Amino acid sequence: MSNSNHYDVTTWPVGNPSEDVGEVINSIIADIKDRQAVTDENDGGKPGAVIYLPPGDYHLRTQVVIDVSFLKIQGSGHGFTSSSIRFNVPEEEWPDLHELWPGGSHVIVDLPLSDDLLRDESKGAAFYIERSGSPRISSVEFSNFCIDGLHFTPDGSGLPAENSYVNGKTGIYVASANDSFRVNGMGFVYLENALTIYKADALSLHDNFIAECGSCIELRGWGQASKITDNLIGAGFKGHSIYAQNHGGLLITANNIFPRGASSIHFDGVTRSSVSNNRLHSFYPGMVVLAENSSENLVATNHFLRDHEPWTPFLGVDNGRDDLYGLLRIGGNNNSVIGNHFSEIVDAESIRPSGATPVIIHLAEGAGNFVSNNHVVAMDVRAAASDSCFSAQVDALLTTGASEGLAVTAVLVDAASARNTILDSGNDEQVIADRSVNAVRATPTIGFKAAETAQTSQAAGIPR
C-alpha cells in the first residue's frame, strides 16, 4: 500500500510492468480505491491519483479497468513512429532501419485474441472505463504515452495482413456517461479503433498523434460541449478519422487530418457544432459528411485537398464512393458553409463514373443551408506512384504546375434539398440548383464585369 497519490509502475510491488502493465495498473487502482474510501473527509476525501509510466516498453496482457474519477495515467513521450511504412519495407532491409517499433512510454496491446474479443469490441480495449450510478465518472486523463496495437491481421481482402487495419484492438474505450475527460499528447498506432467514447460531456482531445488506426476518434451515443483540437489524425480506408453521433456543441478545430480514412469528419445527427480551421486531406470523395439531419453546424475556413493515393501498397484501394458523392456532403438543415478552400487535384481518367463531372459541395437533403464564399481549385493531373511513402506524398503535395483545369460542379443541390442560399461559391455553370426554390448568386466570371465597366466608362467619356 502506498502513502502517496503518485504511483510509478516500475516500482509498484505487484506484477511486472514489462510483462503485463495491465496487471500492475489494476493493482494500483485497487489500492487507490482502498485508500480513498471516504466520500467526505475534511471537504475532500477522494483526490484521485497519478500513475506514471517511465519511458520503456510495456506489454499489456490484462485489460485495465477504470471506475474511479480523478485518475491520470501519464508517460514521458508519445513515441509514435510509422509502423505502416516499416511493414511495407522489404524485410531484408529491416536491419538497416534506425528503429522498428514505437518508443517513449510504449504500451503494447498484447491481449490474447479470442472469440469474445472478436464479438465484443470492448473486450479488445487496452483501457476500459465504465461506472454506473451518480455522479458520472469524471476527470480521467491520459497523457503523453503510446498505445500500440503491434500488428494487424488478415481480413480476407487479399491485402497483406499488416495493411488490413483490422485486429480487434482498441486503445481507450469509455462505455458509460462521463464528464471532463482529457486525452492529451498521446500516440496511437496500429489499433482497429484508437478512441471509442460514449456519452461524453466536456471531453477534450488535444495535441495527440492518432494515425494508422482503422478508426481514430469515435464519439458515440450522445454528447455535448466537447472539443477535438490541434491533433494529427489519419485513419485507415475502412474507418473514420473523426466520427460523432448525436452530439451538440462539438468543436473541431486546428486539426491536421491526413489520408487514408474513408472520411475525414463524419457527423450523424450532430447539431450546433463547429468544424473550422482544419487542414483536411483525402484520397477519396466524402471527406466531410453531415448526415442523419445534422443541422445548424458551421463548416468554415477549412482547407480541403482531394488527390490520388501515391503509395504503391495501397493503389486501387478506395472507400467505395464515386465522384458524384461530393467532397462535402450535407443532409440536414440550416448549416453554414463559409470561406472554405477546396483543391480537387485528380486525373480526369480516374473519375468515376467515367466522364462524370466531380462534385465539390453536395446538398443532398434538408433546407435552409447557407453556402458562401467558398473557393474551388480543380486541376487535371497525371497521377504518379512510388514505393516510398514519404517522398511520394511530399512530391504530390508540392506539385502545382503544368496541370490542366478540370471541370467540376462546385455546388450541387438535389431535389430533396430546398430553400438554400448559395453565394459566390462557383460560377453560373458550376452551381446546379433549382433557382425557383434556392437563392443563387454565382461567382462572377472574368471578363463580365470588365466589359461592363469599359462600356460604362466609354459612355461617360472617361479614359481607360
Short mmCIF file of C-alpha atoms in Angstrom, two decimals:
data_model
loop_
_atom_site.label_atom_id
_atom_site.label_comp_id
_atom_site.label_asym_id
_atom_site.label_seq_id
_atom_site.Cartn_x
_atom_site.Cartn_y
_atom_site.Cartn_z
CA MET A 1 0.00 0.00 0.00
CA SER A 2 1.24 3.46 -0.92
CA ASN A 3 1.18 6.56 1.27
CA SER A 4 1.31 8.79 -1.80
CA ASN A 5 -1.15 9.53 -4.58
CA HIS A 6 1.65 9.34 -7.16
CA TYR A 7 2.47 5.84 -8.40
CA ASP A 8 5.24 4.56 -10.66
CA VAL A 9 4.51 1.27 -12.46
CA THR A 10 8.21 0.30 -12.33
CA THR A 11 8.37 0.50 -8.52
CA TRP A 12 4.97 -0.97 -7.64
CA PRO A 13 5.43 -4.27 -5.79
CA VAL A 14 2.68 -6.18 -7.62
CA GLY A 15 3.36 -7.63 -11.07
CA ASN A 16 5.97 -6.98 -13.72
CA PRO A 17 5.16 -3.92 -15.87
CA SER A 18 7.32 -5.11 -18.76
CA GLU A 19 5.40 -8.38 -18.96
CA ASP A 20 1.89 -7.12 -18.10
CA VAL A 21 1.43 -3.47 -17.24
CA GLY A 22 -2.33 -4.07 -17.16
CA GLU A 23 -2.00 -6.24 -14.06
CA VAL A 24 0.17 -3.58 -12.41
CA ILE A 25 -2.21 -0.67 -13.14
CA ASN A 26 -5.26 -2.65 -11.98
CA SER A 27 -3.46 -3.38 -8.72
CA ILE A 28 -2.68 0.32 -8.29
CA ILE A 29 -6.32 1.27 -8.96
CA ALA A 30 -7.40 -1.25 -6.31
CA ASP A 31 -5.02 0.44 -3.88
CA ILE A 32 -6.41 3.87 -4.70
CA LYS A 33 -9.96 2.65 -4.04
CA ASP A 34 -8.89 1.00 -0.79
CA ARG A 35 -7.05 4.12 0.45
CA GLN A 36 -9.63 6.62 -0.74
CA ALA A 37 -12.77 5.01 0.60
CA VAL A 38 -14.29 8.01 2.41
CA THR A 39 -16.53 10.23 0.28
CA ASP A 40 -16.41 13.33 2.50
CA GLU A 41 -13.39 13.92 4.71
CA ASN A 42 -12.29 17.46 5.58
CA ASP A 43 -14.02 18.82 2.44
CA GLY A 44 -12.29 16.19 0.32
CA GLY A 45 -11.57 12.52 0.57
CA LYS A 46 -11.11 11.21 -2.96
CA PRO A 47 -8.46 13.29 -4.71
CA GLY A 48 -7.58 10.54 -7.17
CA ALA A 49 -4.01 9.78 -8.25
CA VAL A 50 -1.35 9.87 -10.94
CA ILE A 51 0.05 6.64 -12.40
CA TYR A 52 3.38 7.22 -14.13
CA LEU A 53 4.84 5.18 -16.99
CA PRO A 54 8.55 5.98 -17.43
CA PRO A 55 9.98 5.58 -20.93
CA GLY A 56 10.07 1.87 -21.71
CA ASP A 57 8.25 -1.00 -23.41
CA TYR A 58 5.23 -2.35 -21.50
CA HIS A 59 3.25 -5.34 -22.75
CA LEU A 60 -0.41 -5.18 -21.75
CA ARG A 61 -1.90 -8.65 -21.43
CA THR A 62 -4.66 -7.77 -18.95
CA GLN A 63 -7.27 -5.14 -19.74
CA VAL A 64 -7.06 -2.08 -17.48
CA VAL A 65 -10.48 -1.39 -15.95
CA ILE A 66 -11.04 2.14 -14.64
CA ASP A 67 -14.00 3.00 -12.42
CA VAL A 68 -12.58 5.87 -10.34
CA SER A 69 -12.63 9.59 -11.03
CA PHE A 70 -9.65 11.97 -10.92
CA LEU A 71 -7.20 9.43 -12.27
CA LYS A 72 -4.35 10.48 -14.54
CA ILE A 73 -2.19 7.98 -16.39
CA GLN A 74 0.83 9.69 -17.87
CA GLY A 75 4.12 8.88 -19.50
CA SER A 76 7.14 10.67 -20.91
CA GLY A 77 6.77 10.58 -24.67
CA HIS A 78 4.02 9.72 -27.18
CA GLY A 79 6.58 7.58 -29.05
CA PHE A 80 4.77 7.44 -32.41
CA THR A 81 6.58 6.11 -35.44
CA SER A 82 5.05 4.77 -38.64
CA SER A 83 4.55 1.04 -38.38
CA SER A 84 2.87 1.07 -41.80
CA ILE A 85 5.98 2.35 -43.53
CA ARG A 86 8.13 -0.19 -41.71
CA PHE A 87 5.86 -3.14 -42.53
CA ASN A 88 5.86 -2.15 -46.21
CA VAL A 89 9.66 -2.03 -46.38
CA PRO A 90 11.16 -5.34 -47.57
CA GLU A 91 12.04 -7.41 -44.52
CA GLU A 92 15.65 -7.80 -45.64
CA GLU A 93 16.02 -4.01 -45.20
CA TRP A 94 14.81 -4.00 -41.58
CA PRO A 95 18.29 -4.46 -40.07
CA ASP A 96 19.29 -1.11 -41.63
CA LEU A 97 16.38 0.82 -40.08
CA HIS A 98 17.17 3.05 -37.09
CA GLU A 99 14.01 1.93 -35.25
CA LEU A 100 11.49 -0.83 -35.80
CA TRP A 101 8.89 -0.09 -33.11
CA PRO A 102 7.29 2.94 -31.44
CA GLY A 103 9.11 4.31 -28.39
CA GLY A 104 8.67 6.69 -25.48
CA SER A 105 6.37 5.31 -22.82
CA HIS A 106 5.26 2.46 -25.06
CA VAL A 107 2.23 0.32 -24.11
CA ILE A 108 1.96 -2.75 -26.37
CA VAL A 109 -1.59 -4.11 -26.55
CA ASP A 110 -0.97 -7.84 -26.30
CA LEU A 111 -4.42 -9.02 -25.25
CA PRO A 112 -4.94 -12.65 -26.31
CA LEU A 113 -7.15 -12.96 -29.38
CA SER A 114 -10.34 -14.81 -28.58
CA ASP A 115 -13.90 -15.24 -29.85
CA ASP A 116 -15.09 -12.87 -27.10
CA LEU A 117 -12.68 -10.18 -28.30
CA LEU A 118 -13.90 -10.53 -31.87
CA ARG A 119 -17.59 -10.48 -30.88
CA ASP A 120 -17.39 -7.62 -28.37
CA GLU A 121 -15.08 -4.75 -29.33
CA SER A 122 -14.88 -3.58 -25.70
CA LYS A 123 -13.03 -6.80 -24.81
CA GLY A 124 -10.17 -5.74 -27.06
CA ALA A 125 -9.64 -2.38 -25.33
CA ALA A 126 -6.38 -1.73 -23.54
CA PHE A 127 -8.12 0.74 -21.20
CA TYR A 128 -11.81 0.20 -20.43
CA ILE A 129 -13.71 2.84 -18.45
CA GLU A 130 -17.17 2.28 -17.02
CA ARG A 131 -19.04 3.27 -13.88
CA SER A 132 -22.76 3.28 -13.17
CA GLY A 133 -24.62 5.41 -10.64
CA SER A 134 -24.23 9.06 -9.75
CA PRO A 135 -22.30 11.17 -10.34
CA ARG A 136 -20.83 10.28 -13.72
CA ILE A 137 -17.19 9.24 -13.70
CA SER A 138 -15.17 12.44 -14.10
CA SER A 139 -11.74 13.83 -14.87
CA VAL A 140 -9.95 10.75 -16.09
CA GLU A 141 -6.86 11.78 -18.07
CA PHE A 142 -4.44 10.04 -20.42
CA SER A 143 -1.27 11.93 -21.23
CA ASN A 144 1.99 11.56 -23.10
CA PHE A 145 2.37 7.84 -23.80
CA CYS A 146 1.90 5.50 -26.74
CA ILE A 147 -0.71 2.76 -27.21
CA ASP A 148 0.42 0.36 -29.93
CA GLY A 149 -1.68 -2.46 -31.40
CA LEU A 150 1.51 -4.07 -32.74
CA HIS A 151 0.10 -5.94 -35.77
CA PHE A 152 -2.95 -6.06 -37.99
CA THR A 153 -4.46 -9.39 -39.03
CA PRO A 154 -5.75 -10.89 -42.31
CA ASP A 155 -9.24 -9.78 -43.34
CA GLY A 156 -9.81 -11.91 -46.44
CA SER A 157 -9.37 -8.99 -48.83
CA GLY A 158 -6.13 -10.18 -50.35
CA LEU A 159 -4.20 -7.22 -48.92
CA PRO A 160 -1.16 -8.02 -46.81
CA ALA A 161 -2.28 -8.55 -43.22
CA GLU A 162 -0.34 -5.52 -41.97
CA ASN A 163 -2.37 -3.28 -44.32
CA SER A 164 -5.82 -4.52 -43.27
CA TYR A 165 -6.40 -2.09 -40.36
CA VAL A 166 -8.13 -4.98 -38.55
CA ASN A 167 -7.08 -6.62 -35.27
CA GLY A 168 -9.96 -6.22 -32.80
CA LYS A 169 -7.90 -3.89 -30.59
CA THR A 170 -8.96 -0.54 -29.14
CA GLY A 171 -6.77 1.93 -27.28
CA ILE A 172 -9.27 3.61 -24.94
CA TYR A 173 -12.94 2.57 -24.65
CA VAL A 174 -15.31 4.61 -22.50
CA ALA A 175 -18.62 2.78 -22.08
CA SER A 176 -20.58 4.95 -19.63
CA ALA A 177 -21.54 8.61 -19.29
CA ASN A 178 -18.53 10.72 -18.42
CA ASP A 179 -17.54 14.29 -17.68
CA SER A 180 -14.40 16.34 -18.31
CA PHE A 181 -12.16 13.57 -19.63
CA ARG A 182 -8.87 14.55 -21.25
CA VAL A 183 -6.66 12.77 -23.75
CA ASN A 184 -3.63 14.98 -24.40
CA GLY A 185 -0.26 14.42 -26.05
CA MET A 186 -0.87 10.74 -26.72
CA GLY A 187 0.29 8.47 -29.55
CA PHE A 188 -1.97 5.77 -31.03
CA VAL A 189 -0.85 3.37 -33.76
CA TYR A 190 -1.96 0.07 -35.32
CA LEU A 191 -5.23 -0.22 -33.43
CA GLU A 192 -8.51 -1.09 -35.12
CA ASN A 193 -10.06 1.69 -33.02
CA ALA A 194 -7.93 4.24 -31.23
CA LEU A 195 -10.60 6.04 -29.16
CA THR A 196 -14.20 4.92 -28.70
CA ILE A 197 -16.08 7.15 -26.28
CA TYR A 198 -19.77 7.01 -25.41
CA LYS A 199 -21.83 9.78 -23.76
CA ALA A 200 -19.10 12.39 -23.46
CA ASP A 201 -19.61 15.74 -21.76
CA ALA A 202 -16.87 18.38 -21.91
CA LEU A 203 -14.35 15.96 -23.39
CA SER A 204 -11.01 17.38 -24.54
CA LEU A 205 -8.94 15.54 -27.16
CA HIS A 206 -5.93 17.77 -27.75
CA ASP A 207 -2.45 17.58 -29.29
CA ASN A 208 -2.49 13.84 -29.96
CA PHE A 209 -0.90 11.82 -32.76
CA ILE A 210 -3.53 9.28 -33.88
CA ALA A 211 -2.67 7.52 -37.10
CA GLU A 212 -2.50 4.16 -38.86
CA CYS A 213 -5.59 3.02 -36.96
CA GLY A 214 -8.76 1.59 -38.50
CA SER A 215 -10.75 4.44 -36.95
CA CYS A 216 -9.18 7.21 -34.91
CA ILE A 217 -11.86 9.04 -32.90
CA GLU A 218 -15.43 7.83 -32.49
CA LEU A 219 -17.81 9.74 -30.21
CA ARG A 220 -20.84 7.51 -29.92
CA GLY A 221 -24.25 7.51 -28.28
CA TRP A 222 -24.65 11.20 -27.49
CA GLY A 223 -22.63 14.02 -26.03
CA GLN A 224 -22.15 17.75 -25.65
CA ALA A 225 -19.70 20.61 -25.28
CA SER A 226 -16.62 18.62 -26.28
CA LYS A 227 -13.61 19.57 -28.37
CA ILE A 228 -11.19 17.90 -30.75
CA THR A 229 -8.33 20.33 -31.28
CA ASP A 230 -4.80 20.52 -32.61
CA ASN A 231 -4.41 16.81 -33.35
CA LEU A 232 -2.59 14.96 -36.12
CA ILE A 233 -5.01 12.29 -37.36
CA GLY A 234 -5.13 9.69 -40.12
CA ALA A 235 -7.39 6.63 -40.21
CA GLY A 236 -7.48 3.59 -42.47
CA PHE A 237 -9.63 3.29 -45.57
CA LYS A 238 -12.35 1.34 -43.73
CA GLY A 239 -12.93 3.81 -40.90
CA HIS A 240 -13.33 7.40 -39.83
CA SER A 241 -10.69 9.86 -38.77
CA ILE A 242 -13.34 11.67 -36.70
CA TYR A 243 -16.87 10.34 -36.19
CA ALA A 244 -19.52 11.90 -33.94
CA GLN A 245 -23.05 10.74 -33.23
CA ASN A 246 -25.84 12.81 -31.67
CA HIS A 247 -23.54 15.48 -30.30
CA GLY A 248 -24.27 19.12 -29.67
CA GLY A 249 -21.79 21.93 -29.20
CA LEU A 250 -18.83 19.96 -30.56
CA LEU A 251 -15.78 21.98 -31.58
CA ILE A 252 -13.41 20.50 -34.18
CA THR A 253 -10.64 22.94 -34.99
CA ALA A 254 -6.96 23.25 -35.91
CA ASN A 255 -6.55 19.56 -36.72
CA ASN A 256 -4.35 18.20 -39.50
CA ILE A 257 -6.30 15.23 -40.85
CA PHE A 258 -4.43 13.25 -43.46
CA PRO A 259 -5.26 10.15 -45.54
CA ARG A 260 -6.46 7.49 -45.77
CA GLY A 261 -9.70 7.46 -43.80
CA ALA A 262 -12.98 6.65 -45.54
CA SER A 263 -13.98 10.08 -44.23
CA SER A 264 -12.09 12.87 -42.53
CA ILE A 265 -15.07 14.01 -40.45
CA HIS A 266 -18.46 12.26 -40.32
CA PHE A 267 -21.43 13.60 -38.36
CA ASP A 268 -24.60 11.59 -37.66
CA GLY A 269 -27.30 13.69 -36.02
CA VAL A 270 -24.84 16.35 -34.81
CA THR A 271 -26.20 19.84 -34.18
CA ARG A 272 -24.94 23.34 -33.42
CA SER A 273 -21.31 22.37 -33.75
CA SER A 274 -18.27 23.84 -35.50
CA VAL A 275 -15.74 22.45 -37.97
CA SER A 276 -13.27 25.25 -38.53
CA ASN A 277 -9.66 25.95 -39.46
CA ASN A 278 -8.77 22.33 -40.15
CA ARG A 279 -6.47 21.05 -42.87
CA LEU A 280 -8.19 18.04 -44.46
CA HIS A 281 -6.51 15.73 -46.97
CA SER A 282 -8.09 12.67 -48.54
CA PHE A 283 -7.72 10.30 -51.46
CA TYR A 284 -11.49 9.79 -51.77
CA PRO A 285 -14.77 11.71 -52.05
CA GLY A 286 -16.87 12.06 -48.89
CA MET A 287 -14.23 13.93 -46.92
CA VAL A 288 -16.74 15.66 -44.63
CA VAL A 289 -20.24 14.22 -44.27
CA LEU A 290 -23.08 15.81 -42.33
CA ALA A 291 -25.74 13.06 -42.25
CA GLU A 292 -28.83 12.00 -40.34
CA ASN A 293 -30.26 15.52 -40.11
CA SER A 294 -27.08 17.14 -38.83
CA SER A 295 -28.22 20.75 -38.55
CA GLU A 296 -27.16 24.27 -37.60
CA ASN A 297 -23.49 23.42 -37.91
CA LEU A 298 -20.71 25.75 -39.07
CA VAL A 299 -18.15 24.48 -41.58
CA ALA A 300 -15.77 27.39 -42.09
CA THR A 301 -12.27 28.29 -43.21
CA ASN A 302 -11.10 24.72 -43.70
CA HIS A 303 -8.65 23.59 -46.39
CA PHE A 304 -9.85 20.53 -48.30
CA LEU A 305 -7.40 18.65 -50.53
CA ARG A 306 -8.54 15.64 -52.51
CA ASP A 307 -5.87 13.97 -54.63
CA HIS A 308 -4.66 10.48 -55.52
CA GLU A 309 -3.11 7.72 -53.48
CA PRO A 310 0.59 7.88 -54.45
CA TRP A 311 1.91 4.94 -52.42
CA THR A 312 2.21 1.62 -54.25
CA PRO A 313 0.93 -0.72 -51.45
CA PHE A 314 -2.50 0.98 -51.43
CA LEU A 315 -3.05 1.66 -55.13
CA GLY A 316 -6.57 0.66 -56.13
CA VAL A 317 -7.95 0.93 -52.59
CA ASP A 318 -10.84 3.35 -52.05
CA ASN A 319 -13.88 4.00 -49.86
CA GLY A 320 -16.50 2.89 -52.36
CA ARG A 321 -17.80 6.39 -53.13
CA ASP A 322 -17.77 7.86 -56.62
CA ASP A 323 -17.02 11.44 -57.60
CA LEU A 324 -20.68 12.49 -57.66
CA TYR A 325 -20.88 12.00 -53.89
CA GLY A 326 -19.19 15.32 -53.10
CA LEU A 327 -16.14 16.23 -51.05
CA LEU A 328 -18.51 17.89 -48.56
CA ARG A 329 -21.95 16.27 -48.38
CA ILE A 330 -24.80 17.69 -46.33
CA GLY A 331 -28.03 16.02 -45.29
CA GLY A 332 -29.50 18.45 -42.76
CA ASN A 333 -30.92 21.90 -42.18
CA ASN A 334 -29.60 25.42 -41.63
CA ASN A 335 -25.91 24.56 -41.85
CA SER A 336 -23.41 27.27 -42.81
CA VAL A 337 -20.53 26.53 -45.19
CA ILE A 338 -18.39 29.64 -45.37
CA GLY A 339 -14.94 30.57 -46.60
CA ASN A 340 -13.54 27.11 -47.27
CA HIS A 341 -10.85 26.29 -49.82
CA PHE A 342 -11.26 23.14 -51.92
CA SER A 343 -8.48 21.67 -54.06
CA GLU A 344 -9.58 18.81 -56.33
CA ILE A 345 -6.32 17.59 -57.89
CA VAL A 346 -7.11 14.39 -59.78
CA ASP A 347 -6.51 12.57 -63.04
CA ALA A 348 -9.61 13.05 -65.22
CA GLU A 349 -9.22 9.49 -66.48
CA SER A 350 -9.69 8.14 -62.95
CA ILE A 351 -13.03 9.88 -62.32
CA ARG A 352 -15.94 7.59 -61.52
CA PRO A 353 -18.38 7.22 -63.18
CA SER A 354 -16.26 7.66 -66.27
CA GLY A 355 -16.85 11.04 -67.88
CA ALA A 356 -18.75 12.43 -64.87
CA THR A 357 -18.18 15.92 -63.51
CA PRO A 358 -16.88 15.70 -59.92
CA VAL A 359 -18.99 17.36 -57.23
CA ILE A 360 -17.38 19.50 -54.53
CA ILE A 361 -20.26 20.60 -52.22
CA HIS A 362 -23.35 18.40 -52.35
CA LEU A 363 -26.55 19.46 -50.63
CA ALA A 364 -28.35 16.12 -50.68
CA GLU A 365 -31.18 16.72 -48.20
CA GLY A 366 -32.54 19.38 -45.88
CA ALA A 367 -33.37 23.05 -46.16
CA GLY A 368 -32.08 26.49 -45.26
CA ASN A 369 -28.38 25.76 -45.73
CA PHE A 370 -26.11 28.76 -46.36
CA VAL A 371 -23.12 28.29 -48.69
CA SER A 372 -20.97 31.36 -49.21
CA ASN A 373 -17.56 32.49 -50.44
CA ASN A 374 -16.01 29.09 -50.96
CA HIS A 375 -13.09 28.80 -53.38
CA VAL A 376 -12.62 25.76 -55.61
CA VAL A 377 -9.39 24.90 -57.45
CA ALA A 378 -9.75 21.89 -59.75
CA MET A 379 -6.86 20.51 -61.80
CA ASP A 380 -6.42 17.53 -64.10
CA VAL A 381 -3.06 15.94 -63.27
CA ARG A 382 -1.33 12.74 -64.25
CA ALA A 383 -1.08 10.62 -61.13
CA ALA A 384 2.31 9.13 -60.20
CA ALA A 385 3.10 6.37 -57.72
CA SER A 386 6.14 5.45 -55.67
CA ASP A 387 7.31 2.72 -53.33
CA SER A 388 8.48 5.42 -50.89
CA CYS A 389 5.55 6.65 -48.78
CA PHE A 390 7.20 9.85 -47.56
CA SER A 391 8.67 11.04 -50.85
CA ALA A 392 5.55 10.10 -52.84
CA GLN A 393 3.23 12.09 -50.61
CA VAL A 394 5.52 15.10 -50.32
CA ASP A 395 6.06 15.20 -54.09
CA ALA A 396 2.30 15.05 -54.65
CA LEU A 397 1.65 17.83 -52.15
CA LEU A 398 4.22 20.17 -53.66
CA THR A 399 3.29 19.69 -57.31
CA THR A 400 1.24 22.68 -58.56
CA GLY A 401 2.44 23.46 -62.07
CA ALA A 402 1.86 22.18 -65.62
CA SER A 403 -1.70 20.99 -64.96
CA GLU A 404 -4.89 21.48 -66.98
CA GLY A 405 -8.09 22.81 -65.49
CA LEU A 406 -10.71 20.25 -64.53
CA ALA A 407 -14.44 20.84 -64.94
CA VAL A 408 -16.30 20.41 -61.64
CA THR A 409 -19.68 21.04 -60.12
CA ALA A 410 -18.86 23.41 -57.28
CA VAL A 411 -22.31 23.13 -55.67
CA LEU A 412 -24.94 20.51 -56.43
CA VAL A 413 -28.37 20.86 -54.81
CA ASP A 414 -30.59 17.77 -55.05
CA ALA A 415 -34.37 17.96 -55.30
CA ALA A 416 -34.62 16.77 -51.67
CA SER A 417 -32.89 19.97 -50.54
CA ALA A 418 -34.52 23.38 -50.92
CA ARG A 419 -34.65 26.97 -49.64
CA ASN A 420 -30.86 27.09 -49.58
CA THR A 421 -28.71 30.17 -50.25
CA ILE A 422 -25.61 29.75 -52.41
CA LEU A 423 -23.39 32.83 -52.80
CA ASP A 424 -20.05 33.25 -54.61
CA SER A 425 -19.10 29.58 -54.41
CA GLY A 426 -18.97 28.76 -58.13
CA ASN A 427 -19.79 30.36 -61.44
CA ASP A 428 -23.18 30.00 -63.07
CA GLU A 429 -22.28 26.75 -64.82
CA GLN A 430 -20.70 25.27 -61.69
CA VAL A 431 -23.76 25.68 -59.44
CA ILE A 432 -26.51 23.19 -60.24
CA ALA A 433 -29.64 24.09 -58.31
CA ASP A 434 -33.29 24.77 -58.96
CA ARG A 435 -33.31 28.57 -58.92
CA SER A 436 -37.04 28.61 -58.22
CA VAL A 437 -36.58 27.10 -54.74
CA ASN A 438 -32.99 28.12 -53.94
CA ALA A 439 -31.33 31.55 -53.87
CA VAL A 440 -28.19 31.59 -56.02
CA ARG A 441 -25.62 34.29 -56.71
CA ALA A 442 -22.89 32.90 -58.90
CA THR A 443 -19.26 33.93 -58.68
CA PRO A 444 -18.59 36.42 -61.50
CA THR A 445 -16.54 35.12 -64.38
CA ILE A 446 -13.53 37.02 -65.66
CA GLY A 447 -14.47 39.48 -68.43
CA PHE A 448 -18.09 40.11 -67.48
CA LYS A 449 -17.50 42.96 -65.04
CA ALA A 450 -14.55 44.28 -67.01
CA ALA A 451 -16.62 44.59 -70.20
CA GLU A 452 -19.49 46.20 -68.34
CA THR A 453 -17.13 48.73 -66.69
CA ALA A 454 -15.46 49.55 -70.02
CA GLN A 455 -18.79 50.29 -71.71
CA THR A 456 -19.88 52.50 -68.82
CA SER A 457 -16.57 54.38 -68.85
CA GLN A 458 -16.71 55.00 -72.59
CA ALA A 459 -20.29 56.27 -72.41
CA ALA A 460 -19.24 58.72 -69.71
CA GLY A 461 -16.16 59.87 -71.66
CA ILE A 462 -13.78 58.53 -69.03
CA PRO A 463 -10.36 57.44 -70.38
CA ARG A 464 -9.49 53.78 -69.86
#
